[in-house]
Amino acid sequence: MAWTKERLEEVAQTRLGGAKLIVVANREPYIHRYRDGEIEWIRPAGGLTTALDPVMRACGGVWVAHGSGDADAEVCDKNGRVGVPPDDPSYALRRVWLSKNDEEGYYYGFSNSTLWPLCHQVYCRPTFDPANWEAYRKVNETFAAAVLEEAQGGPALVFVQDYHFALLPKLLKAARPDLVVAQFWHIPWPNPETFLVCPWAKELLDGMLGNDLLGFHTQYHCNNFLDTVDRTLECRVDREKFAVARGGLETSVRPFPISVDPDLPKQYLGDNWEKRARALRKKHRLADRPLLVGVDRVDYTKGIPERLRALDRLLVQHPEMKEKFHFLQVGAPSRTHLETYRDLTEEVQTLADQINWTHKTDHWQPVVFLNEHQGPEDVTLLYRMAAGCVVSSLHDGMNLVAKEFVAARDDERGVLVLSKFTGAAKELTDAVLVNPFDVDEMAAGLYSALTMAADEQERRMRRMRAKVQDNNIYRWAGMLLSEVGKLVPETAAKPMPVPAPPANPAIDQVEVRIARENFITAMRLAGC
Ligand code: GDG
């Protein structure tokens, strides 16, 4: 039976026994910010929020996250809560306020300068700063307090997201042993030799073993985690059951490959996408040439310089391809507070300029680099317009861009050039699989994207679309919830209304409208 939004709703109702669903993630799914004196809201770029928002819309509940927008506090009630999506609320967002120092040490420091490079192993040296570690511990405690407040008065399932919260599961279990706690680690888990250089490896592993269920994208990452635990802590690792027993607790460790909502592209494209496509072509002077597109946060794990170097190589090896296509790279600014990320943005811009200078002709230049956040409608439009999509991550837990591209191609055309080092490559084997470190192989991949016969494109795309259709985001969430649902006690929880933001005349795009149906669904799922 196919996994749909409706089936997930049913699973949430039947398997959670009325327990409240609390998602914890650093990133909020909606950010409120000031623009020209007015408040507007945006959806931040990033795989995690893209994946979980449809799940929360389907299940209802509370999402606990760092309130990072400059207008976030303005639209919340006194407990830091606001109903989201802002134009049609179906679940609650509980914002946690962090000081600048906390954010610096916990987010930019330990999470993104220690754990991110450590787990990705892409030759960016992790830093190990005790002050950042302290901030990380403190912020994990702050989040624990917020979650415990939200979980008061009844059974709850806490679904913790990612590497920002390795310590949180243990903190929650210590305070409320009855809580069911699951965590999904959205990035790779490295081999023990790599991970164990971290001075706080034991504490991190100990925190994660507070989970009842721990999920990674692939079996390989699960195996790496079990090996790391086995080498480090006094515990029993059961390789038949894929579980770790320690101090009376058992943590199951399982792969759950994340995915996308395959119906979303249709909504984002709407009826007049061809008109929008013509406008976009005119704006960037693309004429009617085929497009290769890349859509990424500007991050050193995504291999953006590598794909540009491959493009340069392609134009050297195949000068006849000049004026025959464009390469359009969306590079959403990310973590720009960190020097490595600022340097990378500069490197990408410089490379794009150099390649354009070297290869341009009177009426054509190969690269368009859009170093700004695009709306999801525009990102989907690019996928639909493209001759090929290039994903050249040096290492990536899954990579949702690859799956979004496939989901957008209802015409069954277009070629996916995909790095072998993504989780997505395990499923999308009909992509043109490449090693992003090998400039010739990458250049050949780009060339085949531009020259592949239509019937072969269709054959490959049809198979990839079938996979994304089946292994969709609702399946990911449904499998996870079914697994943890087995652990939830069968007592009904307290009602959980979706809070409406306080009236604020300054709010422009925030349309405060509680959709009756969604509100009722949220109440029903909360056990009322
Ligand atoms: C982590 C893991 C894993 C990008 N630019 C814009 C934009 N995006 C969206 C894409 C896609 C998402 O951001 C990126 O997802 P990825 O999966 O590629 O990568 P990470 O952000 O690194 O995510 C990754 C994921 O978590 C989920 O588990 O797959 O391996 O690293 O959805 O479309 N979206 C918009 N404007 C942009 O400019 N709207």
Short mmCIF file of C-alpha atoms in Angstrom, two decimals, residues 105-307:
data_model
loop_
_atom_site.label_atom_id
_atom_site.label_comp_id
_atom_site.label_asym_id
_atom_site.label_seq_id
_atom_site.Cartn_x
_atom_site.Cartn_y
_atom_site.Cartn_z
CA GLY A 105 29.29 28.60 20.70
CA TYR A 106 26.52 26.03 20.19
CA TYR A 107 25.47 26.63 16.59
CA TYR A 108 28.41 28.16 14.73
CA GLY A 109 30.93 26.61 17.11
CA PHE A 110 30.30 23.06 18.24
CA SER A 111 27.54 22.08 15.79
CA ASN A 112 28.94 23.55 12.60
CA SER A 113 32.66 23.84 13.19
CA THR A 114 33.08 20.56 15.09
CA LEU A 115 30.34 18.00 14.40
CA TRP A 116 29.51 19.00 10.79
CA PRO A 117 33.09 18.65 9.43
CA LEU A 118 33.83 15.69 11.74
CA CYS A 119 30.88 13.67 10.41
CA HIS A 120 31.30 14.66 6.76
CA GLN A 121 35.04 13.94 6.43
CA VAL A 122 35.61 16.32 3.54
CA TYR A 123 39.03 17.60 4.55
CA CYS A 124 37.77 20.62 6.45
CA ARG A 125 39.47 20.36 9.81
CA PRO A 126 37.03 20.34 12.75
CA THR A 127 37.76 22.65 15.67
CA PHE A 128 37.64 21.34 19.24
CA ASP A 129 37.05 24.34 21.48
CA PRO A 130 36.06 23.69 25.12
CA ALA A 131 34.08 26.95 25.23
CA ASN A 132 31.97 25.82 22.27
CA TRP A 133 31.41 22.47 23.94
CA GLU A 134 30.18 24.27 27.07
CA ALA A 135 27.75 26.33 25.00
CA TYR A 136 26.52 23.18 23.26
CA ARG A 137 25.83 21.51 26.61
CA LYS A 138 24.08 24.57 27.94
CA VAL A 139 21.84 24.97 24.89
CA ASN A 140 20.93 21.28 24.95
CA GLU A 141 19.79 21.89 28.55
CA THR A 142 17.80 24.96 27.52
CA PHE A 143 16.00 22.94 24.86
CA ALA A 144 15.39 20.11 27.33
CA ALA A 145 13.59 22.56 29.64
CA ALA A 146 11.38 23.80 26.78
CA VAL A 147 10.52 20.28 25.64
CA LEU A 148 9.69 19.16 29.18
CA GLU A 149 7.33 22.12 29.50
CA GLU A 150 5.60 21.17 26.24
CA ALA A 151 5.37 17.53 27.33
CA GLN A 152 3.74 18.28 30.67
CA GLY A 153 0.61 16.43 31.67
CA GLY A 154 0.61 13.40 29.45
CA PRO A 155 2.45 10.93 27.30
CA ALA A 156 4.55 12.35 24.52
CA LEU A 157 6.77 11.24 21.71
CA VAL A 158 9.76 13.52 21.29
CA PHE A 159 11.33 13.39 17.87
CA VAL A 160 14.76 15.04 18.03
CA GLN A 161 16.42 16.24 14.84
CA ASP A 162 20.06 16.16 14.04
CA TYR A 163 23.53 16.79 15.33
CA HIS A 164 22.68 19.95 17.27
CA PHE A 165 21.11 17.84 20.01
CA ALA A 166 23.26 14.81 20.77
CA LEU A 167 22.89 15.40 24.52
CA LEU A 168 19.16 16.10 24.57
CA PRO A 169 17.80 12.50 24.52
CA LYS A 170 19.62 11.56 27.72
CA LEU A 171 18.56 14.78 29.45
CA LEU A 172 14.92 14.12 28.57
CA LYS A 173 15.00 10.49 29.67
CA ALA A 174 16.63 11.40 32.98
CA ALA A 175 13.84 13.87 33.76
CA ARG A 176 10.92 11.90 32.28
CA PRO A 177 11.71 8.19 31.83
CA ASP A 178 8.17 7.69 30.46
CA LEU A 179 8.82 9.87 27.40
CA VAL A 180 9.41 8.04 24.16
CA VAL A 181 12.45 9.64 22.54
CA ALA A 182 13.62 9.15 18.96
CA GLN A 183 16.34 10.97 17.06
CA PHE A 184 17.13 11.25 13.41
CA TRP A 185 20.72 12.12 12.51
CA HIS A 186 20.48 13.86 9.12
CA ILE A 187 24.20 13.79 8.32
CA PRO A 188 26.59 10.86 7.88
CA TRP A 189 28.14 9.01 10.82
CA PRO A 190 31.87 8.48 10.20
CA ASN A 191 33.97 5.45 11.07
CA PRO A 192 35.20 5.11 14.69
CA GLU A 193 38.77 6.28 13.91
CA THR A 194 37.40 9.56 12.64
CA PHE A 195 34.79 10.16 15.31
CA LEU A 196 36.92 9.20 18.28
CA VAL A 197 39.37 12.08 17.86
CA CYS A 198 36.62 14.23 19.38
CA PRO A 199 37.56 14.93 23.03
CA TRP A 200 33.88 14.68 24.03
CA ALA A 201 33.05 11.55 22.04
CA LYS A 202 31.94 9.59 25.13
CA GLU A 203 29.55 12.27 26.34
CA LEU A 204 28.03 12.62 22.86
CA LEU A 205 27.48 8.89 22.52
CA ASP A 206 26.12 8.66 26.05
CA GLY A 207 23.60 11.41 25.25
CA MET A 208 22.48 9.69 22.06
CA LEU A 209 21.93 6.43 23.89
CA GLY A 210 19.10 8.17 25.75
CA ASN A 211 17.06 7.51 22.60
CA ASP A 212 14.66 4.62 22.24
CA LEU A 213 15.21 4.80 18.50
CA LEU A 214 18.07 6.36 16.57
CA GLY A 215 17.79 6.73 12.79
CA PHE A 216 20.34 7.38 10.06
CA HIS A 217 19.84 7.59 6.29
CA THR A 218 21.77 4.42 5.44
CA GLN A 219 22.72 1.07 6.93
CA TYR A 220 26.37 2.05 6.52
CA HIS A 221 25.96 4.98 8.90
CA CYS A 222 24.15 2.71 11.40
CA ASN A 223 27.04 0.25 11.25
CA ASN A 224 29.57 3.03 11.79
CA PHE A 225 27.62 4.23 14.82
CA LEU A 226 27.44 0.75 16.35
CA ASP A 227 31.18 0.25 15.77
CA THR A 228 31.92 3.60 17.42
CA VAL A 229 29.80 2.80 20.48
CA ASP A 230 31.29 -0.69 20.71
CA ARG A 231 34.81 0.74 20.83
CA THR A 232 33.99 3.42 23.38
CA LEU A 233 31.40 2.58 26.01
CA GLU A 234 30.60 -0.24 28.39
CA CYS A 235 27.49 -1.60 26.75
CA ARG A 236 26.03 -4.55 24.84
CA VAL A 237 25.84 -4.12 21.10
CA ASP A 238 23.40 -6.58 19.56
CA ARG A 239 24.22 -6.84 15.85
CA GLU A 240 21.28 -9.15 15.12
CA LYS A 241 18.73 -6.68 16.48
CA PHE A 242 20.76 -3.57 15.64
CA ALA A 243 20.41 -2.32 19.19
CA VAL A 244 22.59 -1.08 22.05
CA ALA A 245 21.72 -1.97 25.64
CA ARG A 246 23.13 0.27 28.37
CA GLY A 247 22.10 1.10 31.93
CA GLY A 248 18.66 -0.50 31.58
CA LEU A 249 17.89 1.36 28.33
CA GLU A 250 17.83 -0.07 24.85
CA THR A 251 18.43 2.02 21.74
CA SER A 252 17.44 0.59 18.34
CA VAL A 253 19.61 1.88 15.51
CA ARG A 254 17.94 1.75 12.07
CA PRO A 255 18.18 3.22 8.58
CA PHE A 256 15.31 5.44 7.40
CA PRO A 257 16.16 7.03 4.04
CA ILE A 258 14.54 10.45 4.01
CA SER A 259 12.67 11.74 0.98
CA VAL A 260 10.33 14.40 -0.42
CA ASP A 261 6.61 14.90 -1.01
CA PRO A 262 6.27 13.89 -4.66
CA ASP A 263 3.07 15.92 -5.10
CA LEU A 264 4.56 19.20 -3.96
CA PRO A 265 6.21 20.19 -7.28
CA LYS A 266 2.81 20.28 -9.00
CA GLN A 267 1.60 22.79 -6.40
CA TYR A 268 4.74 24.90 -6.65
CA LEU A 269 4.64 24.93 -10.45
CA GLY A 270 0.99 25.90 -10.78
CA ASP A 271 -0.67 26.34 -14.14
CA ASN A 272 1.40 29.16 -15.57
CA TRP A 273 4.91 27.82 -15.02
CA GLU A 274 5.79 28.07 -18.71
CA LYS A 275 5.14 31.80 -18.63
CA ARG A 276 7.33 32.13 -15.54
CA ALA A 277 10.00 30.05 -17.29
CA ARG A 278 10.01 32.46 -20.24
CA ALA A 279 10.38 35.43 -17.90
CA LEU A 280 13.27 33.76 -16.09
CA ARG A 281 15.03 32.97 -19.37
CA LYS A 282 14.66 36.58 -20.43
CA LYS A 283 15.89 37.93 -17.09
CA HIS A 284 19.13 35.92 -17.20
CA ARG A 285 19.56 36.04 -21.00
CA LEU A 286 19.34 32.28 -21.39
CA ALA A 287 17.55 32.35 -24.77
CA ASP A 288 16.14 28.86 -25.37
CA ARG A 289 19.37 27.02 -24.61
CA PRO A 290 19.33 23.84 -22.48
CA LEU A 291 20.11 24.41 -18.81
CA LEU A 292 22.17 22.49 -16.31
CA VAL A 293 21.13 23.52 -12.81
CA GLY A 294 22.55 23.17 -9.33
CA VAL A 295 20.57 24.08 -6.18
CA ASP A 296 22.46 24.12 -2.91
CA ARG A 297 23.20 25.95 0.26
CA VAL A 298 26.70 27.29 -0.28
CA ASP A 299 28.44 24.62 1.79
CA TYR A 300 31.82 22.95 1.30
CA THR A 301 30.23 19.50 1.48
CA LYS A 302 28.19 20.14 -1.66
CA GLY A 303 31.13 20.17 -4.11
CA ILE A 304 30.18 23.41 -5.90
CA PRO A 305 33.77 24.39 -6.92
CA GLU A 306 34.26 20.80 -8.12
CA ARG A 307 31.28 21.01 -10.47
#
